Coordinates of C-alpha atoms in Angstrom, one line a residue:
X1 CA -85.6 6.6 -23.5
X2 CA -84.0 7.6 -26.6
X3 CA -82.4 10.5 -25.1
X4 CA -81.1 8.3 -22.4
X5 CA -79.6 6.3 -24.5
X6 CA -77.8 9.0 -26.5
X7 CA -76.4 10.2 -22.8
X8 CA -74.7 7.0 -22.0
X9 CA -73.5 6.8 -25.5
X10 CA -71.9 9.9 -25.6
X11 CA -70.2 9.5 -21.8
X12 CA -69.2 6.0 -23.3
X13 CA -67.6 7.7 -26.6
X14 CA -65.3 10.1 -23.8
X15 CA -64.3 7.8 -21.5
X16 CA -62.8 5.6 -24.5
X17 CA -60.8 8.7 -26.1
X18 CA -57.1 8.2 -25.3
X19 CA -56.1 10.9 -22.0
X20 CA -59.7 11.3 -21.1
X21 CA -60.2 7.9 -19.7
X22 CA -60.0 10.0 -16.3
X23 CA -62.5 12.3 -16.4
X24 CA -65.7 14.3 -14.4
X25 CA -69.0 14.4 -15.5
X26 CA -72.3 15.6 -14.0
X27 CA -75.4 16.3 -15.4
X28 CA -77.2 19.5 -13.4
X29 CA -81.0 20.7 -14.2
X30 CA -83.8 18.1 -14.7
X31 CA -85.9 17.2 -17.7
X32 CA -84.8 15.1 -21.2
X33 CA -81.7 17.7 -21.7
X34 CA -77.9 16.2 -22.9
X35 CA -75.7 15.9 -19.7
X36 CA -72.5 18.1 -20.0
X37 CA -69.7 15.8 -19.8
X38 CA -66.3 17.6 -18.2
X39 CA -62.6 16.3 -18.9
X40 CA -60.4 16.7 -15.6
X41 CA -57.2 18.6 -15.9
X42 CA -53.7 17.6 -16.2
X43 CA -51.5 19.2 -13.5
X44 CA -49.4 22.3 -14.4
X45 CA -45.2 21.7 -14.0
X46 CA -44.1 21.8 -10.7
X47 CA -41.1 23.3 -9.1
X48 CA -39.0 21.5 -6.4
X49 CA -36.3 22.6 -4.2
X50 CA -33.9 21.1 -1.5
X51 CA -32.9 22.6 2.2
X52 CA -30.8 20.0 3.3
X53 CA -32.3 16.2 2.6
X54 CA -35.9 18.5 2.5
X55 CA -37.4 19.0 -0.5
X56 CA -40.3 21.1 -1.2
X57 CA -42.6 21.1 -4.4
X58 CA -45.1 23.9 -5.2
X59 CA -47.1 23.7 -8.0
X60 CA -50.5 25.9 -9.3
X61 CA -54.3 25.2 -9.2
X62 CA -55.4 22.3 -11.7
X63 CA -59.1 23.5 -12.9
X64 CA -61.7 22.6 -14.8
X65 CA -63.2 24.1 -17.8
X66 CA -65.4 25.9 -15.9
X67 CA -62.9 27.3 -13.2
X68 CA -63.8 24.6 -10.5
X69 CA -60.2 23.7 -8.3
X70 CA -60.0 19.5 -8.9
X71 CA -59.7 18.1 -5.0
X72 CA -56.2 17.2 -4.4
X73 CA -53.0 16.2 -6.2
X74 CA -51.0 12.9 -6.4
X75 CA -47.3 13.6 -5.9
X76 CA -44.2 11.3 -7.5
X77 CA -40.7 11.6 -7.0
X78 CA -38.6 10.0 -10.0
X79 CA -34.9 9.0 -10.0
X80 CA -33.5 11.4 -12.3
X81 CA -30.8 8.8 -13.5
X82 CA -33.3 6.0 -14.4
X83 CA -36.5 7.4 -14.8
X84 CA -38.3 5.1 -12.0
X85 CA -40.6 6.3 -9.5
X86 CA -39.4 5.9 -5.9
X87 CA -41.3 5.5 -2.6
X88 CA -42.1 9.1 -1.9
X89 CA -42.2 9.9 2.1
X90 CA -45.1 10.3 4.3
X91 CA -45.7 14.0 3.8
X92 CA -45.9 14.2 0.6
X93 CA -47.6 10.8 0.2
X94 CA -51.2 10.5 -0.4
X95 CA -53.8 13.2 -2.0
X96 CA -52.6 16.3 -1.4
X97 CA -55.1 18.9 -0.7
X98 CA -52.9 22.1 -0.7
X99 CA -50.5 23.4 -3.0
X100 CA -47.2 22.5 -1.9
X101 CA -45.7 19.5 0.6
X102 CA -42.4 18.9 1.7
X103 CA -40.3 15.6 1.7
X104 CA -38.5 15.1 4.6
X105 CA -35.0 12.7 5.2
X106 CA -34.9 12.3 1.0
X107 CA -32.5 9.7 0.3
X108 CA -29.7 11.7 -1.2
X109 CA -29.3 11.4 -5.0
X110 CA -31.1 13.3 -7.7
X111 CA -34.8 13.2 -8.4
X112 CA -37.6 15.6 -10.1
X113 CA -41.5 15.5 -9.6
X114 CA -44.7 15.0 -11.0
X115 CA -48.4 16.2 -9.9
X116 CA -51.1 14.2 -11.1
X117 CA -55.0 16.0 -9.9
X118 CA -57.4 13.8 -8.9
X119 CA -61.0 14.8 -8.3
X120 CA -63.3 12.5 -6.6
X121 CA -62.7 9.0 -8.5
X122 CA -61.1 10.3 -11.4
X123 CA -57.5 11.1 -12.2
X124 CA -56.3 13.7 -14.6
X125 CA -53.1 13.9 -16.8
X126 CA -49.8 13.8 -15.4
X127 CA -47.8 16.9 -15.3
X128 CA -44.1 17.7 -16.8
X129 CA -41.5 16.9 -14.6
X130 CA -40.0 19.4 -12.3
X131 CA -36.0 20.5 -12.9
X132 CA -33.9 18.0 -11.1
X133 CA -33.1 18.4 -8.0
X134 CA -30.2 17.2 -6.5
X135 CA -29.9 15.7 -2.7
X136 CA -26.5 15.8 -1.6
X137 CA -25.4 12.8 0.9
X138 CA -24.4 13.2 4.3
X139 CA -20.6 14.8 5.0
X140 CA -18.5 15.9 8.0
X141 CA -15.9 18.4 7.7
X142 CA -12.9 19.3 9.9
X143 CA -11.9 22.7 9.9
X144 CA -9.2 22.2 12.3
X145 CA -5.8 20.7 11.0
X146 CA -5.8 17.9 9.3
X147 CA -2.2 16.7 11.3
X148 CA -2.5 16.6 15.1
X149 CA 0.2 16.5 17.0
X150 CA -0.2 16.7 20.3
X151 CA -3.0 14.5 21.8
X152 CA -5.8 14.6 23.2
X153 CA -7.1 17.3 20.3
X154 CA -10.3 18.7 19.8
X155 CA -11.5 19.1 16.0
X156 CA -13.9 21.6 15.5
X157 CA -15.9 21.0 11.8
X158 CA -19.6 21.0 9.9
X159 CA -22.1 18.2 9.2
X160 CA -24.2 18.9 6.5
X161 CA -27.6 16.9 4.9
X162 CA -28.0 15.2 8.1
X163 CA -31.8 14.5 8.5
X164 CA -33.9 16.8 10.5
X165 CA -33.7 16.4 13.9
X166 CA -31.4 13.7 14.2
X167 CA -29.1 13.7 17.5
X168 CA -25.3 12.7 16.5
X169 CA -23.0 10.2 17.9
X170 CA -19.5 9.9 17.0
X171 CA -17.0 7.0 16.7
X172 CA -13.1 6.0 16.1
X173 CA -12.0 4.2 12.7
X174 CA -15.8 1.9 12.4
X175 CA -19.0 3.1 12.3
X176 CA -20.5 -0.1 14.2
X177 CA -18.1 -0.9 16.5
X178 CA -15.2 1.7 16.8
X179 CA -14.3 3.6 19.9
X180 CA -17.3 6.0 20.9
X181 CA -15.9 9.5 20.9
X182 CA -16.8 12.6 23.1
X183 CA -18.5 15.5 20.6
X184 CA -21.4 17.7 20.0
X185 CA -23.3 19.3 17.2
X186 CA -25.2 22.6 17.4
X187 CA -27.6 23.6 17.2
X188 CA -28.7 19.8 18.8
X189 CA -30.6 18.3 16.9
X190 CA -30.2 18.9 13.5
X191 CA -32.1 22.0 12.2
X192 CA -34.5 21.6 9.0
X193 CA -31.1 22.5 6.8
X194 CA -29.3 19.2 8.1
X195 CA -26.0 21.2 9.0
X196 CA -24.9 21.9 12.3
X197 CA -21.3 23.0 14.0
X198 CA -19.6 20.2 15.1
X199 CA -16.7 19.8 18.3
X200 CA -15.3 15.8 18.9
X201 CA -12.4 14.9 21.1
X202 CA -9.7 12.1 19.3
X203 CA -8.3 11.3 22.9
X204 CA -5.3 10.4 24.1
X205 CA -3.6 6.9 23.7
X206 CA -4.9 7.1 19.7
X207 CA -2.2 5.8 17.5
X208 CA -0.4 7.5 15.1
X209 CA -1.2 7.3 11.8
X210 CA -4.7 8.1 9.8
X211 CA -7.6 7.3 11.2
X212 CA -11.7 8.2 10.5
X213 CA -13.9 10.1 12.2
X214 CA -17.9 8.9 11.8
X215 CA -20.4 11.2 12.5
X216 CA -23.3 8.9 12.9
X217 CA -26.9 10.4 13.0
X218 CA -29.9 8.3 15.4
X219 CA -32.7 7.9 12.7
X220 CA -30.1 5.4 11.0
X221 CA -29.5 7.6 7.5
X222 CA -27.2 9.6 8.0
X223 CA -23.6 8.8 8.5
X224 CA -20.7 10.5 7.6
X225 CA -16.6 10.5 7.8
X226 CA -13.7 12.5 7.8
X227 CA -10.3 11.8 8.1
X228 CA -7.6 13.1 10.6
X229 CA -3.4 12.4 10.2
X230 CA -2.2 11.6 14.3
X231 CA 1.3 12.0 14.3
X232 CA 2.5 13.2 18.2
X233 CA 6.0 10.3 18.0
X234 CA 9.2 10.7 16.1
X235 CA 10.0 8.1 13.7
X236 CA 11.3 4.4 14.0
X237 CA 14.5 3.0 12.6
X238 CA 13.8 -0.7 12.7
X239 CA 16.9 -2.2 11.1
X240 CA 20.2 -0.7 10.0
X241 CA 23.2 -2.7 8.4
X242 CA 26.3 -1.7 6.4
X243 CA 27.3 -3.8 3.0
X244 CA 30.2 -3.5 1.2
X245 CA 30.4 -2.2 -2.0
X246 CA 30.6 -5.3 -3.5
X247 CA 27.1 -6.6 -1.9
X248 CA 26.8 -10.3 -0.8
X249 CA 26.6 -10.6 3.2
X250 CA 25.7 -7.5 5.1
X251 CA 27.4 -6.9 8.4
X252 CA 31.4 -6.6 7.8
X253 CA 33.6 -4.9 6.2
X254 CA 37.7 -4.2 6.0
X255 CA 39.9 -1.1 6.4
X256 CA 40.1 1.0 3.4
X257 CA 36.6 -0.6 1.5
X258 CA 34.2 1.1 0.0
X259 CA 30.1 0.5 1.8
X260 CA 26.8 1.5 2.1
X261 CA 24.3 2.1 5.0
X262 CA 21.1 0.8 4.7
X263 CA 18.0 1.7 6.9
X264 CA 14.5 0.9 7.3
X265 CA 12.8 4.1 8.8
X266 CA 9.0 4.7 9.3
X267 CA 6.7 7.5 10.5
X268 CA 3.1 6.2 9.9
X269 CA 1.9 10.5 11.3
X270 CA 4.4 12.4 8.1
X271 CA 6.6 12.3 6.0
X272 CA 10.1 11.6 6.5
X273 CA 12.1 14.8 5.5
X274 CA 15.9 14.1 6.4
X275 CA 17.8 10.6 7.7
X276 CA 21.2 10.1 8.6
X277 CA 23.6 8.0 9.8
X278 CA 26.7 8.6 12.2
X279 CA 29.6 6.2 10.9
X280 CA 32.4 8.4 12.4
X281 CA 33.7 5.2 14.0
X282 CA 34.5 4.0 10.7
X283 CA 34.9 6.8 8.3
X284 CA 35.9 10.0 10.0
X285 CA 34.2 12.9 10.2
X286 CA 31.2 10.8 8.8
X287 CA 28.7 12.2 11.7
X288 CA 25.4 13.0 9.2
X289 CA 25.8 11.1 6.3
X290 CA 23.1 11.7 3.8
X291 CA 20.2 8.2 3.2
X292 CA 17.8 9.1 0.2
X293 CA 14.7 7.1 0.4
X294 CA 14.0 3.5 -2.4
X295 CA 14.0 0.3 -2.1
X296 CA 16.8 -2.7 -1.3
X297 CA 16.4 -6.1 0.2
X298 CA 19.5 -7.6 1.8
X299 CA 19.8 -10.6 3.3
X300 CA 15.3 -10.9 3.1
X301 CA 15.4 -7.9 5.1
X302 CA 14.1 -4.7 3.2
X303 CA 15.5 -1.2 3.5
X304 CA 14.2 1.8 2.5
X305 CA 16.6 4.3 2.9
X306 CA 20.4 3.9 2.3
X307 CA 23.7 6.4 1.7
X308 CA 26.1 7.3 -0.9
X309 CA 29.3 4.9 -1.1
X310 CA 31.5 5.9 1.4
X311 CA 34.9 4.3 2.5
X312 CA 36.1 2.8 5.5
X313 CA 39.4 4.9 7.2
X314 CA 42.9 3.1 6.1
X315 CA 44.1 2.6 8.9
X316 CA 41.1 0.9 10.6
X317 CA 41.2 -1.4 13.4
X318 CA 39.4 -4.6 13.0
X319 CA 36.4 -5.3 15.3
X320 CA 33.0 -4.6 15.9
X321 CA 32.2 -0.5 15.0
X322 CA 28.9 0.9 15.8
X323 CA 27.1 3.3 14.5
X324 CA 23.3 5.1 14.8
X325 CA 20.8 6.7 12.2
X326 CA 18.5 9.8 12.6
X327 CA 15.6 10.7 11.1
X328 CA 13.3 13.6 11.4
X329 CA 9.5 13.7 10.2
X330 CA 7.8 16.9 8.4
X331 CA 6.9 17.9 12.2
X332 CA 10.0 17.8 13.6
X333 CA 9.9 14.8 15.5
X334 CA 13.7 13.5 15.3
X335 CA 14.5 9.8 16.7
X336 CA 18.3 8.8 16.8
X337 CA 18.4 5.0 16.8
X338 CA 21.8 3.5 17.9
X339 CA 22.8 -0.1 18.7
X340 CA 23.9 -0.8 15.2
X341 CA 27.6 -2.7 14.2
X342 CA 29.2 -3.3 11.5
X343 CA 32.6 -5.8 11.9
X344 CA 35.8 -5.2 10.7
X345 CA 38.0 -7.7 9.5
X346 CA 41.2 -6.9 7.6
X347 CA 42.6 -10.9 7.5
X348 CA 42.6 -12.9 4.1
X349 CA 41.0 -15.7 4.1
X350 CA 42.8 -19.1 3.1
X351 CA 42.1 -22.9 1.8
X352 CA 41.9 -24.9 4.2
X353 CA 41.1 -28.5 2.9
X354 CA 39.8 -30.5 0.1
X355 CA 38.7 -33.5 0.6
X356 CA 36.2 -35.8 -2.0
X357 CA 33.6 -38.0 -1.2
X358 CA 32.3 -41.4 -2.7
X359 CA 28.6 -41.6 -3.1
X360 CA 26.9 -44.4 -1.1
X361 CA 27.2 -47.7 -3.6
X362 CA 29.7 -45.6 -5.8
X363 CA 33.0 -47.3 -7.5
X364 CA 35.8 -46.1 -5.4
X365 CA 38.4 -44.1 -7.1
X366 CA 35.6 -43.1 -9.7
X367 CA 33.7 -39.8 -10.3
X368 CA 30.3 -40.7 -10.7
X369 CA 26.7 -38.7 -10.2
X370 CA 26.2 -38.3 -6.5
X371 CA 30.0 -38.0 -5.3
X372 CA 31.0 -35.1 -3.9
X373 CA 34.1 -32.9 -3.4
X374 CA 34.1 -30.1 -1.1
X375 CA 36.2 -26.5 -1.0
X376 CA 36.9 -25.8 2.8
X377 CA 38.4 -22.7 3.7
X378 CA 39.3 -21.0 7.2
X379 CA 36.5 -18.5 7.7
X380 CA 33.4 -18.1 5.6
X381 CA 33.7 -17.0 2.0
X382 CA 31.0 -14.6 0.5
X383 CA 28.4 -16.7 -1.8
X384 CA 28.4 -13.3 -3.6
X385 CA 31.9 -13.5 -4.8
X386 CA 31.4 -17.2 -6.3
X387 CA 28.5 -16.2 -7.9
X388 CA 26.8 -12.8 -8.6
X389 CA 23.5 -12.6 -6.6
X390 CA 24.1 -15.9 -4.8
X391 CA 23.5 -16.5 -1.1
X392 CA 24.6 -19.9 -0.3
X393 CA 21.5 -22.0 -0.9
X394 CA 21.6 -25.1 -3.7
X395 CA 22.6 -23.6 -7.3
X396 CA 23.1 -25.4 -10.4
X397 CA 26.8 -25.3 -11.7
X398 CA 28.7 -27.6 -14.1
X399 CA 31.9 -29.4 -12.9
X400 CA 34.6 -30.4 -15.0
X401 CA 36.8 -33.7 -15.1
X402 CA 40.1 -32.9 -17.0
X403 CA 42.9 -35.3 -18.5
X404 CA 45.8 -34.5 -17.3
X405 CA 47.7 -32.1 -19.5
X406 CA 50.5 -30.1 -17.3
X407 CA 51.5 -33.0 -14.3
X408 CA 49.7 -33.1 -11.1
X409 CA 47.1 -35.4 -12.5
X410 CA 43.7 -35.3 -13.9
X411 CA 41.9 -32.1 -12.6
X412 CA 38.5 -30.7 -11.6
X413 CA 37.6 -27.0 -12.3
X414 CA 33.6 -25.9 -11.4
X415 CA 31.8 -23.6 -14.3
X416 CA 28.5 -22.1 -14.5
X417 CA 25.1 -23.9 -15.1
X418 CA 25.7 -22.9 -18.4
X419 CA 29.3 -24.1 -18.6
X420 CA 30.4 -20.9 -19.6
X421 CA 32.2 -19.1 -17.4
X422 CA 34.4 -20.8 -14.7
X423 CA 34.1 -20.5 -11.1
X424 CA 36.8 -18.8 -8.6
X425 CA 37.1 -21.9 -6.9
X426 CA 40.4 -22.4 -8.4
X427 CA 41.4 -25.6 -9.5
X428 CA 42.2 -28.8 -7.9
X429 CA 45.0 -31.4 -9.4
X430 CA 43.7 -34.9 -8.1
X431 CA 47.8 -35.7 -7.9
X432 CA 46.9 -38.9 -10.5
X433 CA 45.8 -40.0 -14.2
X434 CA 43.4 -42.0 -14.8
X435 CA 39.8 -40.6 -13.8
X436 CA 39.2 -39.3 -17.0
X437 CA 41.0 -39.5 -20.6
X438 CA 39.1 -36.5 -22.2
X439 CA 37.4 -33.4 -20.7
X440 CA 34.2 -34.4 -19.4
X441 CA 31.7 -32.0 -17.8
X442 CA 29.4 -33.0 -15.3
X443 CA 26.1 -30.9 -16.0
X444 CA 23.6 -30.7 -13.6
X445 CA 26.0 -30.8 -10.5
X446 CA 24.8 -28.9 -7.3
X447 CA 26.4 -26.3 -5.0
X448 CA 26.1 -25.0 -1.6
X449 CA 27.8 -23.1 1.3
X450 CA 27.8 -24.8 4.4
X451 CA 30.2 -22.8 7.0
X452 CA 33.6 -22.4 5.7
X453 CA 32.7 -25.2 3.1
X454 CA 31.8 -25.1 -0.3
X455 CA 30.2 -27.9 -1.5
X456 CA 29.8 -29.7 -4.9
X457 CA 27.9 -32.4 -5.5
X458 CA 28.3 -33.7 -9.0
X459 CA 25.8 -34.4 -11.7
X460 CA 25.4 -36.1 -15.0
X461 CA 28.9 -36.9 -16.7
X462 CA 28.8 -35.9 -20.7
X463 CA 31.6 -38.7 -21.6
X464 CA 33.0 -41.9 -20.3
X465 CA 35.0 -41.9 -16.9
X466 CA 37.6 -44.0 -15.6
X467 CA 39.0 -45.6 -12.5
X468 CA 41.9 -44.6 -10.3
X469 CA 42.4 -46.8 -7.8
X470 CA 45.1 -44.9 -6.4
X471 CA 46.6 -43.2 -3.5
X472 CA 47.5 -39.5 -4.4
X473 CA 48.5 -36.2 -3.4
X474 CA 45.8 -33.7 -4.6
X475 CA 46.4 -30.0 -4.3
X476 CA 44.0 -27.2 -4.3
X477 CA 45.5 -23.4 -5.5
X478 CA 42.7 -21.3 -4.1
X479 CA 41.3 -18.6 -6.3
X480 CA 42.4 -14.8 -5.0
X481 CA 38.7 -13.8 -6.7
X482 CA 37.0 -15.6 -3.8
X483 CA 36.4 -13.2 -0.6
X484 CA 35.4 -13.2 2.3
X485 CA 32.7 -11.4 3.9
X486 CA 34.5 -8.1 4.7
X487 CA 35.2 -8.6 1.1
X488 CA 39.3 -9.1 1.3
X489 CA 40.4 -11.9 -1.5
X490 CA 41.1 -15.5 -0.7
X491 CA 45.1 -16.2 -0.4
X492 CA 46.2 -18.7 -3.5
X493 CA 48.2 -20.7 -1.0
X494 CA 48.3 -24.4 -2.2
X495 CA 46.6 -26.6 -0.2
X496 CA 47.7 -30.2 -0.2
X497 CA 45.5 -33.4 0.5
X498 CA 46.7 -34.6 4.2
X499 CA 48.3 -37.8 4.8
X500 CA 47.0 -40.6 4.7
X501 CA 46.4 -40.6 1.1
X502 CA 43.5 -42.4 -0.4
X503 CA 41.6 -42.2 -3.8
X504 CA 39.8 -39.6 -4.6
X505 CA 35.7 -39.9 -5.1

């Protein structure tokens, strides 16, 4: 009994020592003798090696002290980057009875490997990691060239760490939905290396432009891409126009100016290499001139390409002139795009009329927020030319009442927002006294192009206004600053108020 006693002790003692909780024991023989208690091993250091998304690990016999192989072996695969065990695939899952397995379709990533021996019940130590090994992920290849240009076109390329004995299919631009494509792998299926050759058609009818090929393999794991240029068409010149050097409204221009041509060219297949533009119509001799690529918006249309200045012949006959661009891609492919004008107009433009307006419930004869006096010439004048930048639409200026100081009457000049700088809108002598007996300036007054009119609606007065209920003569001297859209300067030609007379505002 004693001796008994002192066996279960002992086999008690072991089992609570730290790394030997695990253990064999056995007790052989017969009689009152001590039974021999025997630790199991900890497993030696595997190695671990990839072919493909395969990855074998060998490792040596765990034994025990006296020589006896433990049954089998536990194997774990660890994420290499955080150290946490992963689901480990079915063939090396399990006790292992030999020693080596191999881990087919690995995810790819890198991982190293532990053994653990187990014999019967018990579980010995776990060994040192293996080295890391690294899984690479799934890739397709093209060895053809990367720019086709002539369709349909076969591209002949690699997979590589497909899984083992996957079949491939291929499709156009998505991997779920896009276009299947005709191709083949060999050898078919994938061999245990997880590369094969690959052929796949991009057919006729595809676009130009890039586009990506999937390789996608049948178990579900494998998919890869690669991309191919399509570039078989020359490129497109969507919009061309011709501005004068001055800017403001594209479209016209007059004998002897100085313009630009502006283009907007694609080529979604290349690069465009060299554009031109014929304007031997209005420039002789001007069959290729140069457009270097940027960026310009005119009139909310955006160009990308646009020549040196260039001048318009002196003689030049006014009209419409017309004019194409050319443009050639880094394959050759050359478009010449014609049905472009530009109009030439060599005539001055000229006042017209002037004519004021009394706001609804206004005093008549009295400039007051809301009245209105508008500039009215015979053909359109550039907003450009009024105003740096401007195109037509409501701007804040500053109009200015004036006391009479040279004859003609009180007078109305139009300044800046800022009241700064005045406007070439010349000035206008309202032909009597009385509307104001100081210079007031109307802040906050609004302007806009209509047509041929300019038109000024006026703001907040700074001073005290009078009345002049009076019938008048007012005269408008044009400013010669003002142009038109061909960019040739208003005439200073006096215009005079029309009969009958009435008050003005």
């Amino acid at each position: 009994m004693k001796r008994a006693c002192a066996v279960a002790l002992l086999v008690a003692m072991l089992l609570a020592i730290p790394g030997v909780a695990n253990a064999q024991w056995s007790a052989p023989g017969a009689g009152d003798g001590l039974a021999a208690a025997d630790v199991a091993p900890s497993g030696n250091q595997p190695t671990a090696s990839s072919n493909g998304r395969n990855v074998t690990v060998d490792w040596t016999t765990s034994t025990f002290a006296d020589g006896a192989s433990v049954d089998g072996y536990l194997v774990t695969r660890y994420d290499a980057g955080t150290n946490v065990p992963d689901s480990i695939g079915a063939n090396c899952s399990g006790t292992i009875t030999t020693l080596t397995c191999t881990e087919n379709a690995v995810d790819p990533g890198s991982w190293y490997y532990t053994i653990t021996p187990k014999h019967l019940a018990w579980l010995g130590g776990e060994s040192p990691a293996s080295a890391t090994v690294a899984v690479a992920s799934p890739s397709l290849t093209f060895s053809s060239a990367a720019t086709i240009t002539a369709l349909p076109s076969v591209q002949a390329g690699t997979i590589a760490s497909f899984v083992t004995g996957e079949t491939v299919i291929w499709r156009l631009d998505d991997p779920s939905t896009g276009p299947l494509l005709t191709g083949s792998i060999a050898p078919d299926p994938v061999p245990a290396g997880g590369s094969s050759t690959t052929s796949v058609t991009i057919p006729a009818g595809t676009a130009d432009g890039i586009h990506t090929v999937y390789a996608i393999g049948s178990s579900g794991s494998s998919t890869a891409s690669a991309t191919v240029t399509v570039d078989t068409l020359p490129p497109v010149v969507s919009a061309a126009a011709i501005q004068k050097a001055a800017g403001g409204t594209p479209g016209y221009i007059r004998q002897n100016g100085s313009y630009r041509v502006y283009a907007a060219i694609t080529d979604p297949g290349s690069p465009i290499t060299t554009a031109t533009a014929n304007v031997s119509t209005i420039t002789t001799g001007a069959t290729a001139s140069a457009l270097t690529a940027g960026t310009w918006t005119i009139a909310g249309v955006t160009y990308n390409y646009r020549s040196a200045m260039l001048t318009a012949n002196n003689p030049l006959a006014a009209g419409a002139k017309a004019f194409s661009v050319t443009a050639t891609d880094s394959f050759a492919h050359t478009a010449t795009t014609g049905g472009f004008s530009v109009m030439v107009d060599n005539t001055r433009p000229a006042g017209s009329s002037l004519t004021t307006a009394n706001s609804s419930g206004g005093i008549v004869g009295k400039a007051e927020t809301g009245d209105s006096i508008t500039y009215t010439y015979n053909e359109p004048i550039d907003a450009n030319s009024i105003i740096l930048g401007w195109d037509g639409t409501a701007t804040s200026v500053t109009l200015r009442l004036l006391n009479a100081g040279g004859g003609g009457g009180d007078r109305v000049q139009i300044w800046n927002a800022a009241n700064s700088t005045q406007l070439p809108l010349g000035v206008v002598r309202l032909g009597s006294t009385g509307y104001t007996a100081t210079s007031v300036a109307f802040t906050n007054s609004t302007m806009t192009i209509s047509g041929n009119s300019v038109i000024v609606v006026l703001g907040t007065p700074g001073g005290a206004v009078g009345s002049a209920v009076v019938t008048s003569n007012t005269r408008w001297n044009p400013s010669n600053v003002a142009t038109d859209w061909a960019g040739n300067a208003c005439t200073n030609t006096a215009v005079n108020e029309p009969v009958p007379l009435d008050p003005e505002f």
